[in-house]
XYZ file of C-alpha atoms in Angstrom:
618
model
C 3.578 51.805 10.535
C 3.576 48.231 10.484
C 4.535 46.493 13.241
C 6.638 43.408 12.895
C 7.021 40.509 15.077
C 7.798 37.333 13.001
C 11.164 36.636 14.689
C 9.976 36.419 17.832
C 7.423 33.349 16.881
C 9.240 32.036 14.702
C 9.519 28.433 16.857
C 7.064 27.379 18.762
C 8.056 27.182 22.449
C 6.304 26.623 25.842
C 4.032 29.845 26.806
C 6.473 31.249 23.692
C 3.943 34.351 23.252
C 4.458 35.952 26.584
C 6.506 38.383 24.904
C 4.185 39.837 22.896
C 1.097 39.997 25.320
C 3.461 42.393 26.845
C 4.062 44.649 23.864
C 2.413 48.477 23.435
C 3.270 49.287 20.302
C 0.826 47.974 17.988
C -1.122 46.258 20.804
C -4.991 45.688 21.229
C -4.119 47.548 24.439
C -3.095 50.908 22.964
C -6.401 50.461 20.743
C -9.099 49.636 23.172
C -7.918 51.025 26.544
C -9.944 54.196 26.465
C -13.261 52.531 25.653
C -12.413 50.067 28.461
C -11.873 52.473 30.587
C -15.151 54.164 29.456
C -17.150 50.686 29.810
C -15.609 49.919 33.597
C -16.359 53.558 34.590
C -20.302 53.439 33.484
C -20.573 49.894 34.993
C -19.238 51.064 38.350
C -21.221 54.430 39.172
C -24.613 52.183 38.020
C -23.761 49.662 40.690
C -22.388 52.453 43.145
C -26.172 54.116 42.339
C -28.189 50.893 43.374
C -26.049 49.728 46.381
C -25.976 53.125 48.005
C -28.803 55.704 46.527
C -31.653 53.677 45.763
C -34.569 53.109 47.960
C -36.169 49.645 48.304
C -39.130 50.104 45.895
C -36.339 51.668 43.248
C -33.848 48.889 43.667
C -37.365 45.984 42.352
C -37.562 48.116 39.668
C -33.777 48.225 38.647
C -33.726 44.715 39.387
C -36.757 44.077 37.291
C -35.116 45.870 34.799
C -31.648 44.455 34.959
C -33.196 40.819 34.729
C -35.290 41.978 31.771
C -31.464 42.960 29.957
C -30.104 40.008 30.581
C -32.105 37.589 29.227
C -32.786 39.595 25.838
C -29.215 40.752 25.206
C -27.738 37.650 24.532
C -30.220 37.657 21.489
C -28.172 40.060 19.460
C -25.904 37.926 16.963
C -22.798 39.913 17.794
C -20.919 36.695 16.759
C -22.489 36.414 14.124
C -22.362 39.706 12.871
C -18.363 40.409 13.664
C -17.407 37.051 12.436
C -18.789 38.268 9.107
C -17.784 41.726 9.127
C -14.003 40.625 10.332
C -12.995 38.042 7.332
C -14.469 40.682 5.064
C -12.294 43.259 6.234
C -9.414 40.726 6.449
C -9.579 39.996 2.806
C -10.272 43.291 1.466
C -7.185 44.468 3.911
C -4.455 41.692 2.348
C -5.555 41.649 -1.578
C -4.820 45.962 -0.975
C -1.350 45.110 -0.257
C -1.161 42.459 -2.956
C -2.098 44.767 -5.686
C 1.031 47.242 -3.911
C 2.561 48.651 -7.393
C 5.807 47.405 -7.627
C 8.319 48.076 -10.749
C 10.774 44.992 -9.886
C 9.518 43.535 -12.863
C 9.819 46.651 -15.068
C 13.036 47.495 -14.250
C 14.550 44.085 -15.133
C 12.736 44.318 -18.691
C 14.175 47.989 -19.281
C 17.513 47.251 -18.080
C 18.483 44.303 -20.034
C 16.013 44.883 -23.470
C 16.239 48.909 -23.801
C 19.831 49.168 -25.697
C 23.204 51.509 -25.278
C 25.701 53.063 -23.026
C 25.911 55.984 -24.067
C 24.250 59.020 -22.427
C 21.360 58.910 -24.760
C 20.665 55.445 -23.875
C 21.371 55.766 -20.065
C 18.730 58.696 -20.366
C 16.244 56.851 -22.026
C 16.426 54.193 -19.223
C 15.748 56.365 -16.377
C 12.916 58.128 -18.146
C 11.514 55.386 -18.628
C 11.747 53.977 -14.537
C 10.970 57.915 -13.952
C 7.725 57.583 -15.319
C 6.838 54.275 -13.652
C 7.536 55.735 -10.188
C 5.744 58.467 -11.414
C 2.456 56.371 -11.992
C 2.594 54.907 -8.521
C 3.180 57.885 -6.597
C 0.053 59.795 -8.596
C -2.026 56.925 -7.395
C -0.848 56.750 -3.953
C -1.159 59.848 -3.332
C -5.136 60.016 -3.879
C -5.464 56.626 -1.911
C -2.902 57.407 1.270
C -3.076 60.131 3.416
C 0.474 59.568 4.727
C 1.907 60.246 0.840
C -1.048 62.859 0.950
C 0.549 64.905 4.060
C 4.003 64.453 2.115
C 3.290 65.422 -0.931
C 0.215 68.066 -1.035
C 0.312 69.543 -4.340
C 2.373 68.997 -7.458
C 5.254 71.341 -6.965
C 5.877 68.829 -3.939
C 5.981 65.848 -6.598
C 8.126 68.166 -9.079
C 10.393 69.188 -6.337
C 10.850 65.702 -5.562
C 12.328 64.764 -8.643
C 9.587 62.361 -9.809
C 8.423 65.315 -12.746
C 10.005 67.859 -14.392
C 8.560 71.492 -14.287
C 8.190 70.664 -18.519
C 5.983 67.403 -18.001
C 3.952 69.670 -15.148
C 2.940 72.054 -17.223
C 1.742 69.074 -19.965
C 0.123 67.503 -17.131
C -1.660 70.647 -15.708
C -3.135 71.576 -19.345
C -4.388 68.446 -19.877
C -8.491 69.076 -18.911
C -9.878 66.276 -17.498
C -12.015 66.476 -14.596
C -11.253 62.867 -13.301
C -7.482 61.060 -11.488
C -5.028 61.787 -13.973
C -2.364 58.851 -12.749
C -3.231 57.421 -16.481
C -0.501 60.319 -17.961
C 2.592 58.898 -17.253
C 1.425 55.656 -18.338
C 1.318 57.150 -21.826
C 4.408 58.891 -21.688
C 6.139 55.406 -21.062
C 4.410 53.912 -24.319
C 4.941 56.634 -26.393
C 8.855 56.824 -25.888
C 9.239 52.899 -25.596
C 7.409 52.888 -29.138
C 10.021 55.365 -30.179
C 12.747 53.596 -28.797
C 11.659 50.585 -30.947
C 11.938 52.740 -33.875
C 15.430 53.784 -32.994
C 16.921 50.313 -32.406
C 17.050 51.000 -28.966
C 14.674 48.378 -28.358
C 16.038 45.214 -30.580
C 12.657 43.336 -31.268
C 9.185 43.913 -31.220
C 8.593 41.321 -28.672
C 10.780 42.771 -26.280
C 8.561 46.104 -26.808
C 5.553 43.719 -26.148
C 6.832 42.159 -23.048
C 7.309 45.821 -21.700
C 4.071 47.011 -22.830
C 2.290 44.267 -21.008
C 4.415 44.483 -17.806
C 3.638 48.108 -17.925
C -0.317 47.409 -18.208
C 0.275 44.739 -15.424
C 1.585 47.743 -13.009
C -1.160 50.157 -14.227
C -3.981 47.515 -13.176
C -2.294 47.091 -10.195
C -2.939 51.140 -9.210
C -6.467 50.885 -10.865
C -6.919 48.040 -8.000
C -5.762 50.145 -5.537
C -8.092 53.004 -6.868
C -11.094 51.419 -6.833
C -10.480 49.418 -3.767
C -10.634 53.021 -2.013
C -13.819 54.757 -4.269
C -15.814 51.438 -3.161
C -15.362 50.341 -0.146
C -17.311 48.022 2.311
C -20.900 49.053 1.876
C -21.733 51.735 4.852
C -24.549 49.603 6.552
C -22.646 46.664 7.237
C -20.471 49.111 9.210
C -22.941 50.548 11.034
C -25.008 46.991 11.570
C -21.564 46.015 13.327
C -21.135 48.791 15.349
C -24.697 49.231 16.255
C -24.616 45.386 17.545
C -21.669 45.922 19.981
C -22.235 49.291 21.395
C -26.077 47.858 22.108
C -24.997 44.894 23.569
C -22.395 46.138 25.957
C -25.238 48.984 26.761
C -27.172 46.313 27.640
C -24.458 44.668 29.627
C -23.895 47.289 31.840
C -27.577 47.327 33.598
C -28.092 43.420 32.658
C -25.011 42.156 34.226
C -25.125 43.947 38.019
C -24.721 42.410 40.919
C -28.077 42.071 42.609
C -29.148 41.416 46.026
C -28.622 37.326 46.717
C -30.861 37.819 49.424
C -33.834 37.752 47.164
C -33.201 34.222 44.899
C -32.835 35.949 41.617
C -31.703 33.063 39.512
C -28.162 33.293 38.828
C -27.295 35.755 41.316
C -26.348 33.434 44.378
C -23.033 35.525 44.489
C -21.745 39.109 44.737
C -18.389 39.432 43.286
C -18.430 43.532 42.324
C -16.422 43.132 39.937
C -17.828 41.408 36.768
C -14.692 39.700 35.818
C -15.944 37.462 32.440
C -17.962 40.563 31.254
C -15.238 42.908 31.210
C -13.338 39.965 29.226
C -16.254 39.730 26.438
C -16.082 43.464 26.028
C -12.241 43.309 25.486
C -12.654 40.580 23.076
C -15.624 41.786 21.152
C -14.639 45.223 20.982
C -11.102 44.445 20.542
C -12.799 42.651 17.329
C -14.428 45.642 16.421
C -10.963 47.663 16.600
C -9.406 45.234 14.369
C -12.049 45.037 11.387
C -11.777 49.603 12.130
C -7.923 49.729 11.812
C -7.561 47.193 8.651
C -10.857 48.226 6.651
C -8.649 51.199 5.428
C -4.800 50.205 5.693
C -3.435 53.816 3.728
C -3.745 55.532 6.666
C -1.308 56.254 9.863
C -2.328 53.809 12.589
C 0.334 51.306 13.361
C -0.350 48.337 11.069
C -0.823 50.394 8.360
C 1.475 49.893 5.107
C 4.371 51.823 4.734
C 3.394 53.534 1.505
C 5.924 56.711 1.681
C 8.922 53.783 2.674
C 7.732 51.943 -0.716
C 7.952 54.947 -2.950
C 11.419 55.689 -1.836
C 12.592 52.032 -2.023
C 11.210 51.823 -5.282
C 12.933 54.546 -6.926
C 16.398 53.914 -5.488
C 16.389 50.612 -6.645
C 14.890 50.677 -10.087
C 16.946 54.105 -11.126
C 20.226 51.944 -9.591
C 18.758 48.611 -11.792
C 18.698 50.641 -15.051
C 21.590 53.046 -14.699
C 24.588 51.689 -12.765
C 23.691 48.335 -13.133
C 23.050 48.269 -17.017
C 25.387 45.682 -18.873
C 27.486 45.744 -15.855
C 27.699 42.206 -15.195
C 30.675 40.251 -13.354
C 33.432 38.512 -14.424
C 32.192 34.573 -14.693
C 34.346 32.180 -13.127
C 34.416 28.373 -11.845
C 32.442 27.800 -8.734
C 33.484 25.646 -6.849
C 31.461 22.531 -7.005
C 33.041 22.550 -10.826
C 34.253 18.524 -10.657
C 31.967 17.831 -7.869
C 28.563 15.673 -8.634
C 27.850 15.488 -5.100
C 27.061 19.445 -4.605
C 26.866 19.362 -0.276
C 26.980 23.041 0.896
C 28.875 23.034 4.393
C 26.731 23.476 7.350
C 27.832 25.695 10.440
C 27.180 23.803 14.190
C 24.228 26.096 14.633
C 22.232 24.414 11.525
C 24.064 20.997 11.792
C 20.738 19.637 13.515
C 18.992 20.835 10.010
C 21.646 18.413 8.025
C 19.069 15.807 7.078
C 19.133 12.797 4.601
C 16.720 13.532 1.481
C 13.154 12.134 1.555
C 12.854 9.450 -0.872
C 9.182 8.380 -0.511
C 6.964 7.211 2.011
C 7.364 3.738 0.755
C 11.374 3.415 1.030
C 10.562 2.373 4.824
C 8.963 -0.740 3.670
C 12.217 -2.312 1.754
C 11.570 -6.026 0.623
C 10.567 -6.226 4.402
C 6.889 -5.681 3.876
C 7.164 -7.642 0.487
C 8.400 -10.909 2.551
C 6.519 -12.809 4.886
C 7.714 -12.769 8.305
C 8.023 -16.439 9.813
C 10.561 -17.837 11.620
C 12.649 -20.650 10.735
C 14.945 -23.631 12.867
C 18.066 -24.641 11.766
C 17.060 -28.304 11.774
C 13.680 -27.779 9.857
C 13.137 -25.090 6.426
C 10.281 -26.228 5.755
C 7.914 -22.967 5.082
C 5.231 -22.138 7.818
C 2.205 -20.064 6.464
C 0.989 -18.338 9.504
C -2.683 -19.547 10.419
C -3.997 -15.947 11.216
C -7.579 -14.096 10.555
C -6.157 -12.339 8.060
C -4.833 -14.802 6.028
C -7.706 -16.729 5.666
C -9.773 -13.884 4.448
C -7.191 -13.352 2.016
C -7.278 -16.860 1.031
C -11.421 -16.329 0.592
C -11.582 -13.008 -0.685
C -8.001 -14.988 -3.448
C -6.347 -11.700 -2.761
C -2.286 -12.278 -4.163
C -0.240 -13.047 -1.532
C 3.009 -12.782 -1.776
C 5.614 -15.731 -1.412
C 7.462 -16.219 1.615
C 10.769 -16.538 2.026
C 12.800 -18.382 5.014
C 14.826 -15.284 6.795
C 16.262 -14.955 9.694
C 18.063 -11.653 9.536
C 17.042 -8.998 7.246
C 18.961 -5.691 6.384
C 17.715 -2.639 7.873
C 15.783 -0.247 5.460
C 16.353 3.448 6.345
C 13.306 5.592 5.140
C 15.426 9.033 4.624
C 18.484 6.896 2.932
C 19.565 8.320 -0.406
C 21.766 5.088 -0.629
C 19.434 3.146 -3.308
C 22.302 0.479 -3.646
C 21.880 -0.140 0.186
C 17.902 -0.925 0.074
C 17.073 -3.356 -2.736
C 19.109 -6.763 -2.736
C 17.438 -10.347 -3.713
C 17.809 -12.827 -1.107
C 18.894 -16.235 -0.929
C 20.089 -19.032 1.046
C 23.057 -19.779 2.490
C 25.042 -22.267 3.863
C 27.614 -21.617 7.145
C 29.573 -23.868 8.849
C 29.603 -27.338 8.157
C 26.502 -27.085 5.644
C 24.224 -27.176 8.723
C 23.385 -23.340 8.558
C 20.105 -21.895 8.079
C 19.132 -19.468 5.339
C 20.284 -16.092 5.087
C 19.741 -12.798 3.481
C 22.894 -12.209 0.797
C 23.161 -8.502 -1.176
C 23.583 -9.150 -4.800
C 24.468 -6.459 -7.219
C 21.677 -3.573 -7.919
C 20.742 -5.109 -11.435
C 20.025 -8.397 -10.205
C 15.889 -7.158 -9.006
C 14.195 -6.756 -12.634
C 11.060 -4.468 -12.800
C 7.413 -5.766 -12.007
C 5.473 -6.287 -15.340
C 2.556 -8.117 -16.009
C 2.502 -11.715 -17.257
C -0.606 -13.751 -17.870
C -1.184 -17.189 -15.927
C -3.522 -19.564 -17.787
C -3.427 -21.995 -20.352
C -1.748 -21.461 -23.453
C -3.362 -20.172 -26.516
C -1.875 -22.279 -29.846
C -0.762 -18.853 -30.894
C 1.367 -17.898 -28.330
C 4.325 -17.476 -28.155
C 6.906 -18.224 -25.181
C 8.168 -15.442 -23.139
C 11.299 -13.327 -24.200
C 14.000 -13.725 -22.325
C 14.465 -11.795 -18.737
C 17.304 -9.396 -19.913
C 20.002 -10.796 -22.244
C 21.513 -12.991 -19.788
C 19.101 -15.840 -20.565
C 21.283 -19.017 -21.898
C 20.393 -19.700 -25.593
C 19.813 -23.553 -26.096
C 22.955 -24.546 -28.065
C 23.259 -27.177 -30.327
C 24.759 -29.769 -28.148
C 22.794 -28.354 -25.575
C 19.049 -29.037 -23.929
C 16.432 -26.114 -22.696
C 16.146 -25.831 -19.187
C 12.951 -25.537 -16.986
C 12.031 -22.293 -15.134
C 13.409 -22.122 -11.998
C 10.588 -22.230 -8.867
C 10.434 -19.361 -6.608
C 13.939 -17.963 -5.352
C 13.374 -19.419 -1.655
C 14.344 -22.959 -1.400
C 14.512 -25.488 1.397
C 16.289 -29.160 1.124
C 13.936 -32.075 1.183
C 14.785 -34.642 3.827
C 15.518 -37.823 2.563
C 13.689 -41.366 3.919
C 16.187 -41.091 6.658
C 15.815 -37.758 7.314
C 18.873 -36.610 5.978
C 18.863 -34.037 3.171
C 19.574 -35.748 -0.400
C 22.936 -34.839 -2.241
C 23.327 -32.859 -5.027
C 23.078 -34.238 -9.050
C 23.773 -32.811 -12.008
C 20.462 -30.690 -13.432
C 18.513 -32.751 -15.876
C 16.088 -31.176 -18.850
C 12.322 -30.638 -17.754
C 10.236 -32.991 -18.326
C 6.656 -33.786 -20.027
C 3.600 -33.966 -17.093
C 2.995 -37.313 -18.023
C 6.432 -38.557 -16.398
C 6.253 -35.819 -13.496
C 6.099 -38.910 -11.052
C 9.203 -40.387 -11.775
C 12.452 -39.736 -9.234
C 13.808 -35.930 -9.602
C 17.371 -35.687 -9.480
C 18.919 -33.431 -7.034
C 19.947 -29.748 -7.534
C 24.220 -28.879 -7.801
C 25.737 -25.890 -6.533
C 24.509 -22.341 -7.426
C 26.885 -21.690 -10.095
C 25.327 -21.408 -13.489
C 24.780 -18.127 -14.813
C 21.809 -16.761 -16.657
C 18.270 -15.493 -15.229
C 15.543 -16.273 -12.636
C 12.316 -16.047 -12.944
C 9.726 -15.780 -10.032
C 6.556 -16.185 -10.579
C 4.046 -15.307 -8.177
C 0.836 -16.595 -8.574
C -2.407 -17.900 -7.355
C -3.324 -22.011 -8.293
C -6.355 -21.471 -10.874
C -8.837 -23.661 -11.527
C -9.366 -25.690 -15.071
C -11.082 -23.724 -17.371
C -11.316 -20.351 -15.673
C -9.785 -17.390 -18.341
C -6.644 -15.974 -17.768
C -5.612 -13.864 -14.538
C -3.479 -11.121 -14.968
C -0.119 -11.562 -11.998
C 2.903 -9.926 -12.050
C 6.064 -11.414 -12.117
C 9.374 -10.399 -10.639
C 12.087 -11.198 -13.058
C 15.885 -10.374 -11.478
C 18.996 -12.203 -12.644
C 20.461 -15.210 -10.896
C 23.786 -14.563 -13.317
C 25.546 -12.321 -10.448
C 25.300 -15.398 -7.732
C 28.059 -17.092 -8.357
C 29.965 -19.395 -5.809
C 26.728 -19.149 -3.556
C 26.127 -22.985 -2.041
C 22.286 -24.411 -3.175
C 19.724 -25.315 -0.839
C 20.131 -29.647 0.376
C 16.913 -30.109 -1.089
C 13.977 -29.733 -3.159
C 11.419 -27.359 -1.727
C 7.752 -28.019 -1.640
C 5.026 -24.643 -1.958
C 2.171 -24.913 -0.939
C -0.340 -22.956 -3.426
C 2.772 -21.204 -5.959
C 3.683 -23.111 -8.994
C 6.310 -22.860 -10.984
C 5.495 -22.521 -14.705
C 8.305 -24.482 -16.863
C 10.197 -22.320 -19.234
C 9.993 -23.514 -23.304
C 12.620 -21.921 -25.109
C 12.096 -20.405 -28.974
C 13.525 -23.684 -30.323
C 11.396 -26.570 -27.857
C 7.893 -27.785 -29.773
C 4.138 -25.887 -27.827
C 3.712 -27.727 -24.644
C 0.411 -29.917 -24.328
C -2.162 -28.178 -21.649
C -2.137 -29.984 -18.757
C -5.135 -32.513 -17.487
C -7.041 -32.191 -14.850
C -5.743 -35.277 -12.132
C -1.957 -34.942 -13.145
C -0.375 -36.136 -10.262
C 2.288 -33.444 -8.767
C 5.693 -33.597 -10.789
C 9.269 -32.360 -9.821
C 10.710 -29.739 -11.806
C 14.500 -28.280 -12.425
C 15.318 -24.910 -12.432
C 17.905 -23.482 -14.341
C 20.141 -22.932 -11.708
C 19.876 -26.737 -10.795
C 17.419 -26.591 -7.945
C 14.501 -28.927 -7.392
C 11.001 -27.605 -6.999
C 8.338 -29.497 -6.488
C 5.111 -28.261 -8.673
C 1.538 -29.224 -7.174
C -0.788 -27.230 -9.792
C 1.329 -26.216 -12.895
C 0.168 -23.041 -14.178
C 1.761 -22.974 -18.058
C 2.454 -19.380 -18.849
C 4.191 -18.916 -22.545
């Protein structure tokens, strides 16, 4: 009978299994009290015999002999040995109940393939589940001694509805001097064959899907047979038990209580009672017990499988599966998330504390907020501050990519369990408050304005190439009236104080121009109103001559930032360039020279970016 006690661990509380220390039923108490009792018992009368009966020449000997047990009984690998023995037992003990026969599957496979409602049909159904349960109860019966006791002989089984007197007789006249569970299993082809050959059975793969099912149950009581014709090999058992029962022998003359007036080492004290002995026998032969009530699990102590409650579960419920329930299926109807996309089952206020956002990733915590650099910036001064750390600089040796940075001063808060993905990715970009003194903030832009990551290549231009495709189709197409703009820099801009310190007003945005006039005056940038996309580049200044590096550029859409006020000013970065854009219709740039003094480049959205080493990507 098995013994059941998931609910009351199932949270884990503070000193949560006091309630089943104090259980009987089932308990390492009700299975090792008597040999405990047995063990205390010898241990006391030996010490009662050398406090009180012994003379003085006896009680050197005993002690002799009690030292001598001591040290040579902690020698025996009981540990060892029970560790072993234990998982064994463990393993064989839980496959057993995995290879239970169970017709679940059968009866589904009968019930909707095996064909009519009339009474030849509905017979032909529960013959067929008959013969199943049949099968398993043959098998169980020569592996259980709980179905055993239940069902002795065959007129038990016939009585019991599981064979008629007919199929007895057939069964009994059959000679065969070995199990005969194998029968029914024949039975069931045979008339499922038949079946097939009446149209009862629609298609010969349904025939072979219940065929196989059916072999699937029969290897499941051939498991079960052989699992109790071989069973652990009989010396291992006997090593184990041997190994305990000597030890503990051992224990009860080794570990006495001697005289402490004599210096024995390790007997300064006399305590009587040998409290951490009597704990190793409860724990080693409370092993023992364990590995002895699991290695066979058909029989009738209490963790023992419920065979005789599986055989009548199993033959309620497939003869109700392939009888009552046959083509009796309910009426469909809406349910009632039928116009509802957002399917939320209510919650009652027990489980409202289990009501938790959906996990979307261990990397939605880090937002654009790991992406950024985190520097602060003054509302007089935007001028970018790399932070002069360790871990910079090795960057800067090792030329790991770093990303650009980006002046912030509030940023959005990225939940890790939101399911809001509109909420979590925005570009950024300046803006203006007040009186046009403000600093720059963080704005949310529409979800389409942050373009995947894909690979570009930064180097010099091959005569072959060709320029880039446009980021979307919101690039501008040059016109005829109309000229190609540049590239715009990186999507964080600062203004560039003026001689006087003053931030330079905004001009109209001019066409890029060649490197050798980069050091001519750069007009300033207008308002942020033009439509069409950005693209940011992030990249590492190469060297002349090196090949290629493969970056990654992110490519969203500066179309949906309309109205938005541009930075006062041109900003200056120190180790990104910003690549100049050639459209389809503009001529192959020139490469450009090594000593090309720095040049001030246009975006398309009219801001100024000054470019220190220009890294021409087509």
């Amino acid at each position: 009978m098995t013994v059941t006690y998931s609910n009351k661990v199932a949270n884990a509380t503070f000193f949560g299994f006091h309630r089943l220390l104090l259980r009987w039923r089932g308990s390492i108490y009700k299975l090792l009290y008597r040999e405990f009792i047995v063990f205390a018992v010898l241990y006391s009368l030996l010490s009662v015999v050398y406090r009180l009966f012994l003379s003085d020449t006896q009680k050197r000997y005993f002690e002799k002999l009690s030292l001598y047990c001591d040290r040579y009984a902690e020698q025996i690998p009981v540990t060892f040995v029970l560790g072993f023995y234990v998982t064994l037992v463990v393993n064989r003990w839980w496959t057993q109940f995995v290879n239970l026969p169970w017709p679940d599957r059968l009866m589904f496979l009968i019930s909707s393939c095996v064909q009519g409602e009339d009474e030849q049909g509905r017979l032909l159904r529960r013959t067929l589940m008959r013969y199943v349960n049949l099968t398993s109860l043959l098998i169980l019966r020569s592996v259980s001694t709980a179905v055993c006791k239940r069902f002795p002989t065959m007129e038990h089984v016939v009585e019991a509805g599981f064979m008629t007197a007919e199929e007895r007789k057939i069964f009994e006249n059959l000679q065969s001097p070995h199990l005969k569970y194998w029968v029914p299993v024949v039975w069931f082809t045979n008339l499922a064959s038949k079946a097939r050959k009446e149209g009862r059975i629609k298609d010969s793969v349904d025939l072979q899907t219940i065929l196989r099912e059916m072999n699937h149950f029969r290897t499941w009581c051939s498991t079960l047979f052989g699992y109790d014709w071989v069973g652990i090999p009989l010396v291992y058992t006997q090593v184990v038990t041997l190994a305990v029962y000597t030890f503990f022998f051992a224990c009860i003359i080794g570990r006495q209580f001697l005289d402490p007036q004599l210096g024995y080492p390790g007997h300064d004290l006399d305590l009587y009672v040998p409290v951490f002995t009597l704990l190793q026998f409860f724990f080693y032969s409370g092993w023992l017990k364990v590995a002895e009530q699991l290695i066979n699990p058909f029989g009738e102590d209490d963790d023992d499988f419920e065979v005789n409650w599986c055989i009548d579960r199993n033959l309620q419920v497939s003869m109700m599966a392939v009888d009552e329930m046959h083509m009796n299926i309910p009426r469909m109807t809406k349910d009632i998330y039928w116009n509802d996309s957002d399917l939320r089952p209510p919650y009652t206020v027990a489980a409202a504390d289990y009501c938790i956002p959906s996990f979307l990733g261990s990397t939605t915590d880090m937002g654009l907020s790991e992406v950024l650099q985190h520097e602060d910036v003054e509302s007089h001064d935007l001028r970018p501050r790399r932070q002069a750390s360790v871990l910079g600089r090795v960057r800067r040796l090792l030329s790991v990519q770093e990303v650009p940075e980006f002046p912030t001063s509030s940023r959005p808060g990225f939940k890790r369990h939101s399911s809001d993905v509109s909420s979590v990715f925005y570009p950024f970009c300046p803006e203006d408050h007040g009186h046009g003194h403000g600093h720059g903030r963080l704005h949310h832009a529409p979800l389409d304005a942050l373009a995947p990551v894909r690979e570009v290549s930064v180097g010099p231009p091959s005569p072959d190439a060709q320029p880039d495709p446009p980021s979307f189709s919101q690039e501008p197409k040059p016109g005829p009236n109309s000229t190609a703009q540049p590239d715009p820099p990186y999507f964080s801009q600062e203004p560039k104080p003026g001689p006087n310190g003053t931030a330079k007003p905004a001009a109209s945005p001019e066409p890029a121009r060649a490197p050798d006039t980069a050091q001519t005056e750069a007009p300033q940038s207008p308002a942020l109103t033009e439509t069409g996309p950005r693209r940011f580049r992030w990249t590492v200044p190469g060297e002349q001559g090196k090949p290629p590096r493969r970056q990654f550029s992110w490519q969203p859409s500066c179309g949906s930032l309309h109205g938005l006020p541009s930075p006062k000013g041109p900003v200056r970065k120190r180790g990104l360039a910003a690549a100049p854009h050639f459209p389809d219709t503009a001529a192959q740039p020139e490469a450009l020279q090594p000593g090309v003094p720095e040049a001030d480049v246009l975006d398309s959205c009219g801001n100024h970016q000054a470019n220190e080493e220009p890294s021409l990507t087509p």
